[in-house]
PDB file of C-alpha atoms in Angstrom:
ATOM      1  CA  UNK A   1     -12.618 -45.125  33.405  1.00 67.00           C
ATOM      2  CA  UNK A   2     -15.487 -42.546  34.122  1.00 67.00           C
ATOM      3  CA  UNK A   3     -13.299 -39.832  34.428  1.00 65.00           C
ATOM      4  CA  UNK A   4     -11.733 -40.827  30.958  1.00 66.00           C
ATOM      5  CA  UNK A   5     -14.611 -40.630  29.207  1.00 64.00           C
ATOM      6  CA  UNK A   6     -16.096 -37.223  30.823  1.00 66.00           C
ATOM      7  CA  UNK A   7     -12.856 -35.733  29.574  1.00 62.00           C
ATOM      8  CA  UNK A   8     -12.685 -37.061  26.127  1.00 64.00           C
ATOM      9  CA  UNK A   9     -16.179 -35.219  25.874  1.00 61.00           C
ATOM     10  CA  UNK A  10     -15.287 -32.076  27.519  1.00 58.00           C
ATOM     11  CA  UNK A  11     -12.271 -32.095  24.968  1.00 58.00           C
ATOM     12  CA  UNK A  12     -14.196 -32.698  21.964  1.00 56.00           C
ATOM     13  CA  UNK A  13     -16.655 -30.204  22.987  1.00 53.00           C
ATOM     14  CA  UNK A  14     -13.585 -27.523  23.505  1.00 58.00           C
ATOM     15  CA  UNK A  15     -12.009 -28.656  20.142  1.00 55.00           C
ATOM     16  CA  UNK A  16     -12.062 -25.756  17.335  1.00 59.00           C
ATOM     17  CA  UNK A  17     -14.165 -27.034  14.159  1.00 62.00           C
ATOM     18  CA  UNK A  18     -12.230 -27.085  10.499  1.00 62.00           C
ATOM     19  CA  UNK A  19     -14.193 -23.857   9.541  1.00 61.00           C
ATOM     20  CA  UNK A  20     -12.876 -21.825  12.981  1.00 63.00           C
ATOM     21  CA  UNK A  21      -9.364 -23.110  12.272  1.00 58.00           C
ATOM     22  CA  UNK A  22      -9.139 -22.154   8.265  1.00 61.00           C
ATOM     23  CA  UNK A  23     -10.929 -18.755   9.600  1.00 64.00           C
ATOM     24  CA  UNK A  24      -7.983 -18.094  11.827  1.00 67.00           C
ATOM     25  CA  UNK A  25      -5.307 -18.821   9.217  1.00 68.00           C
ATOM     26  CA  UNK A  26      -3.692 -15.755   7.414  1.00 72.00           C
ATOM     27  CA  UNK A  27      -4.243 -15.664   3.912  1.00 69.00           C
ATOM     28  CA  UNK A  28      -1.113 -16.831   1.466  1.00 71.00           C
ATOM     29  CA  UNK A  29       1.788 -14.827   0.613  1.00 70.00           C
ATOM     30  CA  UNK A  30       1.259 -12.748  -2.870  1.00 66.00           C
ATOM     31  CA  UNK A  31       3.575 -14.257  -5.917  1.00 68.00           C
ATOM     32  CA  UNK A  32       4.952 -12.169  -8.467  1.00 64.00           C
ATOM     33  CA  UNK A  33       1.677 -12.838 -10.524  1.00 66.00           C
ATOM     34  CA  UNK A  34      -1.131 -11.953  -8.052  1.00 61.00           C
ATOM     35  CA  UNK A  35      -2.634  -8.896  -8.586  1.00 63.00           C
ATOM     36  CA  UNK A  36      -2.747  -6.070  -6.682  1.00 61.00           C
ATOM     37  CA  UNK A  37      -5.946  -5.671  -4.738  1.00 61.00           C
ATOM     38  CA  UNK A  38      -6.273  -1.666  -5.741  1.00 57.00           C
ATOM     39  CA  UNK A  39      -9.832  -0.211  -3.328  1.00 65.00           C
ATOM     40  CA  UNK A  40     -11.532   1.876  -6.455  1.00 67.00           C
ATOM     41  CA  UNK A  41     -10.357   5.606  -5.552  1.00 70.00           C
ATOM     42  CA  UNK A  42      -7.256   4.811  -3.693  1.00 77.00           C
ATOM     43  CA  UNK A  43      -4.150   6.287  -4.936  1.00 79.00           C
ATOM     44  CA  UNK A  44      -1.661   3.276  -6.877  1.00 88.00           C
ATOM     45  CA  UNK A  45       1.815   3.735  -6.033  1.00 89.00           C
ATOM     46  CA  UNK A  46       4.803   1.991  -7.937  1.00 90.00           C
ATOM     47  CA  UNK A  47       8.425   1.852  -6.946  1.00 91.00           C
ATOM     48  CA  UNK A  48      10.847   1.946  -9.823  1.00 91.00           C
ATOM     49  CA  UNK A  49      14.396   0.849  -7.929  1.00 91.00           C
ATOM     50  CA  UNK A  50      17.826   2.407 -10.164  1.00 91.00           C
ATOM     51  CA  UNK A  51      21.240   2.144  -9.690  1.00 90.00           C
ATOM     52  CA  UNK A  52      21.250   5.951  -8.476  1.00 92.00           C
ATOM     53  CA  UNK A  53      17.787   6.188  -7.258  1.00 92.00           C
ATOM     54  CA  UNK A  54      14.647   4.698  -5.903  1.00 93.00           C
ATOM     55  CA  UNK A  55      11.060   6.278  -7.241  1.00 92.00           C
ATOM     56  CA  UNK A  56       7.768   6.488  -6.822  1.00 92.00           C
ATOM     57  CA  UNK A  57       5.444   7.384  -8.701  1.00 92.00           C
ATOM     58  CA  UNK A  58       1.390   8.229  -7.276  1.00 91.00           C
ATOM     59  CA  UNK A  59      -1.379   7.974  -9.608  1.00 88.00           C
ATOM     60  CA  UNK A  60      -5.040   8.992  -9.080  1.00 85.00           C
ATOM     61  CA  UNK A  61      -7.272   7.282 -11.692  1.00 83.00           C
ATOM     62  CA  UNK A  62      -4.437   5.991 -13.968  1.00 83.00           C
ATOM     63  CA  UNK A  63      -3.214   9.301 -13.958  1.00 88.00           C
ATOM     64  CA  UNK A  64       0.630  10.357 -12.884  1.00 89.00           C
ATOM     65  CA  UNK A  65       0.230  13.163 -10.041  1.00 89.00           C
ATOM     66  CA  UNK A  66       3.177  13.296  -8.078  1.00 90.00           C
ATOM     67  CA  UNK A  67       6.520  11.722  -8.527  1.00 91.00           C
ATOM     68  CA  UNK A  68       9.157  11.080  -5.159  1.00 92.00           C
ATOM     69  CA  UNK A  69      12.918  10.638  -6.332  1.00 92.00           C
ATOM     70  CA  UNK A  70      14.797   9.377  -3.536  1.00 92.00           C
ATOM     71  CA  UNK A  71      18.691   9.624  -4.633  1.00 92.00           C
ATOM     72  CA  UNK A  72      21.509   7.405  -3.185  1.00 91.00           C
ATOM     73  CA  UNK A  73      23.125  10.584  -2.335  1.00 89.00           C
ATOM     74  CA  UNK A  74      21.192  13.496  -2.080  1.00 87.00           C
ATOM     75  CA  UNK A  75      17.943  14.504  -0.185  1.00 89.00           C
ATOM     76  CA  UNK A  76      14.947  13.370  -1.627  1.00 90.00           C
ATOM     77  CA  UNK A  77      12.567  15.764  -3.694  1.00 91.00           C
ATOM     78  CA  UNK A  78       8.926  15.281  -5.272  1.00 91.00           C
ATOM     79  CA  UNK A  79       7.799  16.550  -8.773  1.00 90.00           C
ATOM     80  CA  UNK A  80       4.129  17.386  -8.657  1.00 88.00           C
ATOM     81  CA  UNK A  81       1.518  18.437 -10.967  1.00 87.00           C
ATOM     82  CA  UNK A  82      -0.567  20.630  -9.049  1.00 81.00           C
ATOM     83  CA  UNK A  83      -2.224  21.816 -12.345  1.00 81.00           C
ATOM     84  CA  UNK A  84      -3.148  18.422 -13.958  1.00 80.00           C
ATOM     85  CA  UNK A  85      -1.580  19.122 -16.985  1.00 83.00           C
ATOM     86  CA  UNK A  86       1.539  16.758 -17.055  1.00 83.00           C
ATOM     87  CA  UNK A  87       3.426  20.120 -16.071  1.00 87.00           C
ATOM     88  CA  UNK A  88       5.756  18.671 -13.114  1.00 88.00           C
ATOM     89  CA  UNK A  89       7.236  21.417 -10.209  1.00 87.00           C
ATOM     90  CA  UNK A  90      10.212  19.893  -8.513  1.00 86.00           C
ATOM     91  CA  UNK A  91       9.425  20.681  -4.734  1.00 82.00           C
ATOM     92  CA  UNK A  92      11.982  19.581  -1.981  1.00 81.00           C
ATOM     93  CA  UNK A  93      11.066  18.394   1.323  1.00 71.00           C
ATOM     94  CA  UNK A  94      10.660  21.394   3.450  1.00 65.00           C
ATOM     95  CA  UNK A  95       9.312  23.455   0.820  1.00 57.00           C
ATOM     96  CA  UNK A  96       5.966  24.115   2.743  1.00 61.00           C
ATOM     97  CA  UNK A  97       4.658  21.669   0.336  1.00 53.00           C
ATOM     98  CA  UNK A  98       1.330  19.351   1.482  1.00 57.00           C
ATOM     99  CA  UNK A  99       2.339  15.566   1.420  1.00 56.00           C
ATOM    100  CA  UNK A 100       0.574  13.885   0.911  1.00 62.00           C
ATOM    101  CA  UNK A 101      -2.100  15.573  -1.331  1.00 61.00           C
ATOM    102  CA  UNK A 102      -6.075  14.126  -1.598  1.00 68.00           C
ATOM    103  CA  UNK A 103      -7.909  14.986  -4.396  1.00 71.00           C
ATOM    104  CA  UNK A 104     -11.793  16.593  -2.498  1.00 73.00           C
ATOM    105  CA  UNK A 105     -13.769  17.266  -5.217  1.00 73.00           C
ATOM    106  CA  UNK A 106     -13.467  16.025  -8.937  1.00 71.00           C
ATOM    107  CA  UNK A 107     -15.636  16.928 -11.905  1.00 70.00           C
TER     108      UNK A 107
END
C-alpha cells in the first residue's frame, strides 16, 4: 500500500500541467477564410492555377515586381520589372538573371 501511494505522487508530480500540454499543441489548420499572416516587408506571393499554366505573381508593397509563368508544356520563364514602371522583360531561366531579387534600399 506504501509503495502505491509513493507512486501515485511521483506520477502526479511527473504529470504535464493543462498550460504545458496546450503549449505543445500545433496551432489549427488555416480555412479558406483565415488570413494570411503577411511579416510587414516580406514579399506576397499568389498562385493563379490555368488550364495551360500555373503563375505567380511577387509583390513588394502591393506592388507587382516579377511574374513566374510555369507552362504545362514548355520551360518556365519570369517577366520582371527591373525599372518599376509596370514595363515587364520576359527573362528565361538561365538568362544570367538574379532570382530571386531583394529590394536594399528604397526611397
Amino acid at each position: 500500500m506504501r509503495h502505491l501511494l509513493i507512486a501515485m505522487l511521483l506520477g502526479a508530480a511527473i504529470a504535464p500541467t493543462y498550460a504545458e500540454v496546450v503549449a505543445d499543441m500545433p496551432p489549427p489548420m488555416p480555412t479558406e477564410d483565415t488570413p494570411a499572416a503577411v511579416e510587414p516587408g516580406a514579399p506576397e506571393v499568389r498562385i493563379i492555377q490555368k488550364s495551360d499554366a500555373t503563375i505567380a505573381e511577387y509583390r513588394l508593397h502591393g506592388k507587382l515586381y516579377q511574374v513566374k509563368v510555369t507552362p504545362k508544356v514548355g520551360k518556365p520563364y519570369y517577366l520582371i520589372d527591373p525599372t518599376g514602371k509596370g514595363e515587364f522583360m520576359r527573362r528565361e531561366i538561365g538568362d544570367n538573371i538574379a532570382v530571386p531579387t531583394w529590394v536594399l534600399l528604397e526611397f
